[in-house]
């Protein structure tokens, strides 16, 4: 598979995840890639590759991962390195997901990232749209994004 006595083959892992996304439409299978996202593993791959794979996975799973903790812990770094992809990821997990798994992390992990991205001219408009949707759903804390 992707490991040997010499350790884990990163290229093999990348190819495996890319292959599964390309070949599978099974939400139950694809949402398990949530376990791969860990802030301690971020150096394994570059942020652009990470955010692209996460985005592609979330698009297929309709915003659902089996373990969202690693993603919520990684959002700030992803926002700093790949703001556009991170904005799309936030839209999928906060507004397109049929479940509310991510709201437990809103105050500590997500709101600071939304504020950070709202200051970026490339992502400001989309972040404000995300915040508007959250406010309409009753998540009043999202108003803080508009307060400077």
GROMACS .gro file of N, CA, C and O in nm, residues 61-120:
model
  240
   61UNK      N    1  -1.951   1.535  -0.036
   61UNK     CA    2  -2.022   1.490   0.085
   61UNK      C    3  -2.125   1.592   0.132
   61UNK      O    4  -2.183   1.575   0.240
   62UNK      N    5  -2.143   1.699   0.056
   62UNK     CA    6  -2.237   1.806   0.091
   62UNK      C    7  -2.202   1.871   0.226
   62UNK      O    8  -2.288   1.901   0.307
   63UNK      N    9  -2.073   1.891   0.246
   63UNK     CA   10  -2.026   1.963   0.363
   63UNK      C   11  -2.004   1.879   0.488
   63UNK      O   12  -1.978   1.933   0.595
   64UNK      N   13  -2.011   1.748   0.475
   64UNK     CA   14  -2.001   1.660   0.592
   64UNK      C   15  -1.868   1.586   0.594
   64UNK      O   16  -1.826   1.532   0.492
   65UNK      N   17  -1.803   1.585   0.709
   65UNK     CA   18  -1.686   1.501   0.735
   65UNK      C   19  -1.716   1.419   0.860
   65UNK      O   20  -1.789   1.464   0.948
   66UNK      N   21  -1.655   1.303   0.871
   66UNK     CA   22  -1.681   1.219   0.988
   66UNK      C   23  -1.613   1.272   1.113
   66UNK      O   24  -1.653   1.241   1.223
   67UNK      N   25  -1.509   1.351   1.097
   67UNK     CA   26  -1.436   1.404   1.211
   67UNK      C   27  -1.393   1.545   1.175
   67UNK      O   28  -1.294   1.565   1.104
   68UNK      N   29  -1.467   1.642   1.222
   68UNK     CA   30  -1.443   1.780   1.182
   68UNK      C   31  -1.341   1.853   1.270
   68UNK      O   32  -1.298   1.962   1.237
   69UNK      N   33  -1.300   1.793   1.381
   69UNK     CA   34  -1.210   1.859   1.474
   69UNK      C   35  -1.080   1.904   1.406
   69UNK      O   36  -1.037   2.019   1.421
   70UNK      N   37  -1.018   1.815   1.331
   70UNK     CA   38  -0.892   1.850   1.265
   70UNK      C   39  -0.908   1.966   1.169
   70UNK      O   40  -0.821   2.054   1.161
   71UNK      N   41  -1.020   1.969   1.098
   71UNK     CA   42  -1.045   2.079   1.006
   71UNK      C   43  -1.061   2.211   1.081
   71UNK      O   44  -1.000   2.311   1.045
   72UNK      N   45  -1.140   2.211   1.189
   72UNK     CA   46  -1.161   2.336   1.262
   72UNK      C   47  -1.030   2.387   1.322
   72UNK      O   48  -1.010   2.509   1.330
   73UNK      N   49  -0.942   2.297   1.360
   73UNK     CA   50  -0.812   2.337   1.416
   73UNK      C   51  -0.717   2.388   1.309
   73UNK      O   52  -0.620   2.457   1.339
   74UNK      N   53  -0.741   2.354   1.184
   74UNK     CA   54  -0.652   2.388   1.073
   74UNK      C   55  -0.697   2.512   0.996
   74UNK      O   56  -0.622   2.563   0.913
   75UNK      N   57  -0.816   2.560   1.020
   75UNK     CA   58  -0.873   2.667   0.938
   75UNK      C   59  -0.789   2.794   0.935
   75UNK      O   60  -0.776   2.856   0.830
   76UNK      N   61  -0.733   2.836   1.048
   76UNK     CA   62  -0.656   2.961   1.050
   76UNK      C   63  -0.535   2.952   0.958
   76UNK      O   64  -0.511   3.042   0.878
   77UNK      N   65  -0.463   2.843   0.966
   77UNK     CA   66  -0.345   2.828   0.880
   77UNK      C   67  -0.387   2.822   0.733
   77UNK      O   68  -0.325   2.883   0.647
   78UNK      N   69  -0.494   2.748   0.706
   78UNK     CA   70  -0.543   2.741   0.568
   78UNK      C   71  -0.586   2.879   0.519
   78UNK      O   72  -0.559   2.916   0.404
   79UNK      N   73  -0.651   2.957   0.604
   79UNK     CA   74  -0.696   3.091   0.566
   79UNK      C   75  -0.579   3.182   0.533
   79UNK      O   76  -0.586   3.263   0.440
   80UNK      N   77  -0.473   3.169   0.607
   80UNK     CA   78  -0.354   3.251   0.582
   80UNK      C   79  -0.286   3.214   0.451
   80UNK      O   80  -0.236   3.301   0.381
   81UNK      N   81  -0.287   3.085   0.416
   81UNK     CA   82  -0.213   3.040   0.298
   81UNK      C   83  -0.300   3.024   0.174
   81UNK      O   84  -0.249   3.039   0.062
   82UNK      N   85  -0.428   2.994   0.191
   82UNK     CA   86  -0.519   2.972   0.077
   82UNK      C   87  -0.655   3.031   0.109
   82UNK      O   88  -0.753   2.959   0.133
   83UNK      N   89  -0.665   3.163   0.111
   83UNK     CA   90  -0.789   3.227   0.156
   83UNK      C   91  -0.912   3.193   0.070
   83UNK      O   92  -1.021   3.173   0.126
   84UNK      N   93  -0.897   3.186  -0.061
   84UNK     CA   94  -1.015   3.159  -0.145
   84UNK      C   95  -1.071   3.019  -0.121
   84UNK      O   96  -1.192   3.001  -0.106
   85UNK      N   97  -0.984   2.919  -0.118
   85UNK     CA   98  -1.031   2.783  -0.091
   85UNK      C   99  -1.091   2.772   0.048
   85UNK      O  100  -1.191   2.703   0.068
   86UNK      N  101  -1.030   2.838   0.145
   86UNK     CA  102  -1.081   2.832   0.282
   86UNK      C  103  -1.220   2.895   0.290
   86UNK      O  104  -1.308   2.845   0.360
   87UNK      N  105  -1.241   3.002   0.216
   87UNK     CA  106  -1.374   3.065   0.212
   87UNK      C  107  -1.477   2.968   0.156
   87UNK      O  108  -1.587   2.955   0.211
   88UNK      N  109  -1.443   2.898   0.050
   88UNK     CA  110  -1.535   2.799  -0.007
   88UNK      C  111  -1.561   2.684   0.090
   88UNK      O  112  -1.673   2.635   0.100
   89UNK      N  113  -1.458   2.643   0.160
   89UNK     CA  114  -1.473   2.537   0.261
   89UNK      C  115  -1.569   2.583   0.370
   89UNK      O  116  -1.661   2.509   0.409
   90UNK      N  117  -1.552   2.705   0.419
   90UNK     CA  118  -1.640   2.757   0.523
   90UNK      C  119  -1.785   2.764   0.475
   90UNK      O  120  -1.878   2.731   0.550
   91UNK      N  121  -1.806   2.806   0.352
   91UNK     CA  122  -1.942   2.811   0.299
   91UNK      C  123  -2.005   2.672   0.298
   91UNK      O  124  -2.120   2.654   0.338
   92UNK      N  125  -1.927   2.573   0.257
   92UNK     CA  126  -1.980   2.436   0.253
   92UNK      C  127  -2.011   2.382   0.392
   92UNK      O  128  -2.116   2.320   0.413
   93UNK      N  129  -1.922   2.403   0.487
   93UNK     CA  130  -1.946   2.343   0.619
   93UNK      C  131  -2.049   2.421   0.701
   93UNK      O  132  -2.118   2.362   0.784
   94UNK      N  133  -2.060   2.551   0.678
   94UNK     CA  134  -2.151   2.630   0.760
   94UNK      C  135  -2.290   2.647   0.698
   94UNK      O  136  -2.389   2.657   0.770
   95UNK      N  137  -2.299   2.651   0.568
   95UNK     CA  138  -2.426   2.683   0.505
   95UNK      C  139  -2.482   2.574   0.414
   95UNK      O  140  -2.599   2.579   0.379
   96UNK      N  141  -2.402   2.480   0.375
   96UNK     CA  142  -2.451   2.377   0.285
   96UNK      C  143  -2.468   2.242   0.355
   96UNK      O  144  -2.541   2.157   0.309
   97UNK      N  145  -2.399   2.223   0.465
   97UNK     CA  146  -2.407   2.098   0.539
   97UNK      C  147  -2.546   2.083   0.602
   97UNK      O  148  -2.596   2.176   0.664
   98UNK      N  149  -2.608   1.966   0.587
   98UNK     CA  150  -2.740   1.946   0.647
   98UNK      C  151  -2.735   1.934   0.799
   98UNK      O  152  -2.836   1.943   0.865
   99UNK      N  153  -2.617   1.915   0.852
   99UNK     CA  154  -2.601   1.899   0.996
   99UNK      C  155  -2.534   2.022   1.054
   99UNK      O  156  -2.487   2.109   0.982
  100UNK      N  157  -2.527   2.028   1.183
  100UNK     CA  158  -2.471   2.143   1.252
  100UNK      C  159  -2.343   2.109   1.325
  100UNK      O  160  -2.310   2.169   1.427
  101UNK      N  161  -2.264   2.013   1.276
  101UNK     CA  162  -2.147   1.965   1.349
  101UNK      C  163  -2.046   2.074   1.382
  101UNK      O  164  -1.978   2.067   1.483
  102UNK      N  165  -2.034   2.173   1.299
  102UNK     CA  166  -1.926   2.269   1.312
  102UNK      C  167  -1.957   2.382   1.410
  102UNK      O  168  -1.868   2.456   1.448
  103UNK      N  169  -2.080   2.394   1.450
  103UNK     CA  170  -2.116   2.507   1.534
  103UNK      C  171  -2.054   2.501   1.672
  103UNK      O  172  -2.035   2.605   1.736
  104UNK      N  173  -2.016   2.384   1.719
  104UNK     CA  174  -1.949   2.374   1.849
  104UNK      C  175  -1.817   2.452   1.848
  104UNK      O  176  -1.771   2.498   1.952
  105UNK      N  177  -1.756   2.465   1.732
  105UNK     CA  178  -1.626   2.531   1.721
  105UNK      C  179  -1.638   2.675   1.674
  105UNK      O  180  -1.537   2.740   1.646
  106UNK      N  181  -1.760   2.728   1.665
  106UNK     CA  182  -1.778   2.858   1.603
  106UNK      C  183  -1.701   2.969   1.675
  106UNK      O  184  -1.622   3.040   1.613
  107UNK      N  185  -1.724   2.986   1.805
  107UNK     CA  186  -1.661   3.097   1.878
  107UNK      C  187  -1.509   3.091   1.878
  107UNK      O  188  -1.442   3.191   1.854
  108UNK      N  189  -1.455   2.975   1.905
  108UNK     CA  190  -1.310   2.962   1.924
  108UNK      C  191  -1.233   2.951   1.793
  108UNK      O  192  -1.124   3.009   1.779
  109UNK      N  193  -1.283   2.876   1.697
  109UNK     CA  194  -1.204   2.847   1.578
  109UNK      C  195  -1.258   2.912   1.450
  109UNK      O  196  -1.179   2.956   1.366
  110UNK      N  197  -1.388   2.916   1.434
  110UNK     CA  198  -1.443   2.960   1.305
  110UNK      C  199  -1.462   3.110   1.298
  110UNK      O  200  -1.424   3.173   1.199
  111UNK      N  201  -1.518   3.172   1.400
  111UNK     CA  202  -1.541   3.316   1.397
  111UNK      C  203  -1.411   3.395   1.375
  111UNK      O  204  -1.409   3.486   1.292
  112UNK      N  205  -1.301   3.362   1.444
  112UNK     CA  206  -1.177   3.436   1.415
  112UNK      C  207  -1.130   3.422   1.270
  112UNK      O  208  -1.077   3.517   1.213
  113UNK      N  209  -1.154   3.306   1.210
  113UNK     CA  210  -1.115   3.286   1.070
  113UNK      C  211  -1.205   3.368   0.978
  113UNK      O  212  -1.158   3.430   0.882
  114UNK      N  213  -1.335   3.369   1.007
  114UNK     CA  214  -1.426   3.452   0.928
  114UNK      C  215  -1.387   3.599   0.936
  114UNK      O  216  -1.385   3.669   0.834
  115UNK      N  217  -1.352   3.646   1.055
  115UNK     CA  218  -1.308   3.786   1.071
  115UNK      C  219  -1.180   3.812   0.992
  115UNK      O  220  -1.168   3.914   0.923
  116UNK      N  221  -1.086   3.720   1.001
  116UNK     CA  222  -0.959   3.733   0.929
  116UNK      C  223  -0.985   3.741   0.778
  116UNK      O  224  -0.931   3.828   0.709
  117UNK      N  225  -1.068   3.652   0.727
  117UNK     CA  226  -1.096   3.650   0.583
  117UNK      C  227  -1.179   3.770   0.538
  117UNK      O  228  -1.172   3.810   0.421
  118UNK      N  229  -1.257   3.828   0.629
  118UNK     CA  230  -1.338   3.946   0.593
  118UNK      C  231  -1.251   4.068   0.569
  118UNK      O  232  -1.295   4.166   0.510
  119UNK      N  233  -1.126   4.063   0.616
  119UNK     CA  234  -1.033   4.174   0.595
  119UNK      C  235  -0.954   4.160   0.465
  119UNK      O  236  -0.881   4.250   0.426
  120UNK      N  237  -0.970   4.047   0.398
  120UNK     CA  238  -0.900   4.022   0.272
  120UNK      C  239  -0.991   4.066   0.157
  120UNK      O  240  -1.102   4.016   0.143
   0.00000   0.00000   0.00000
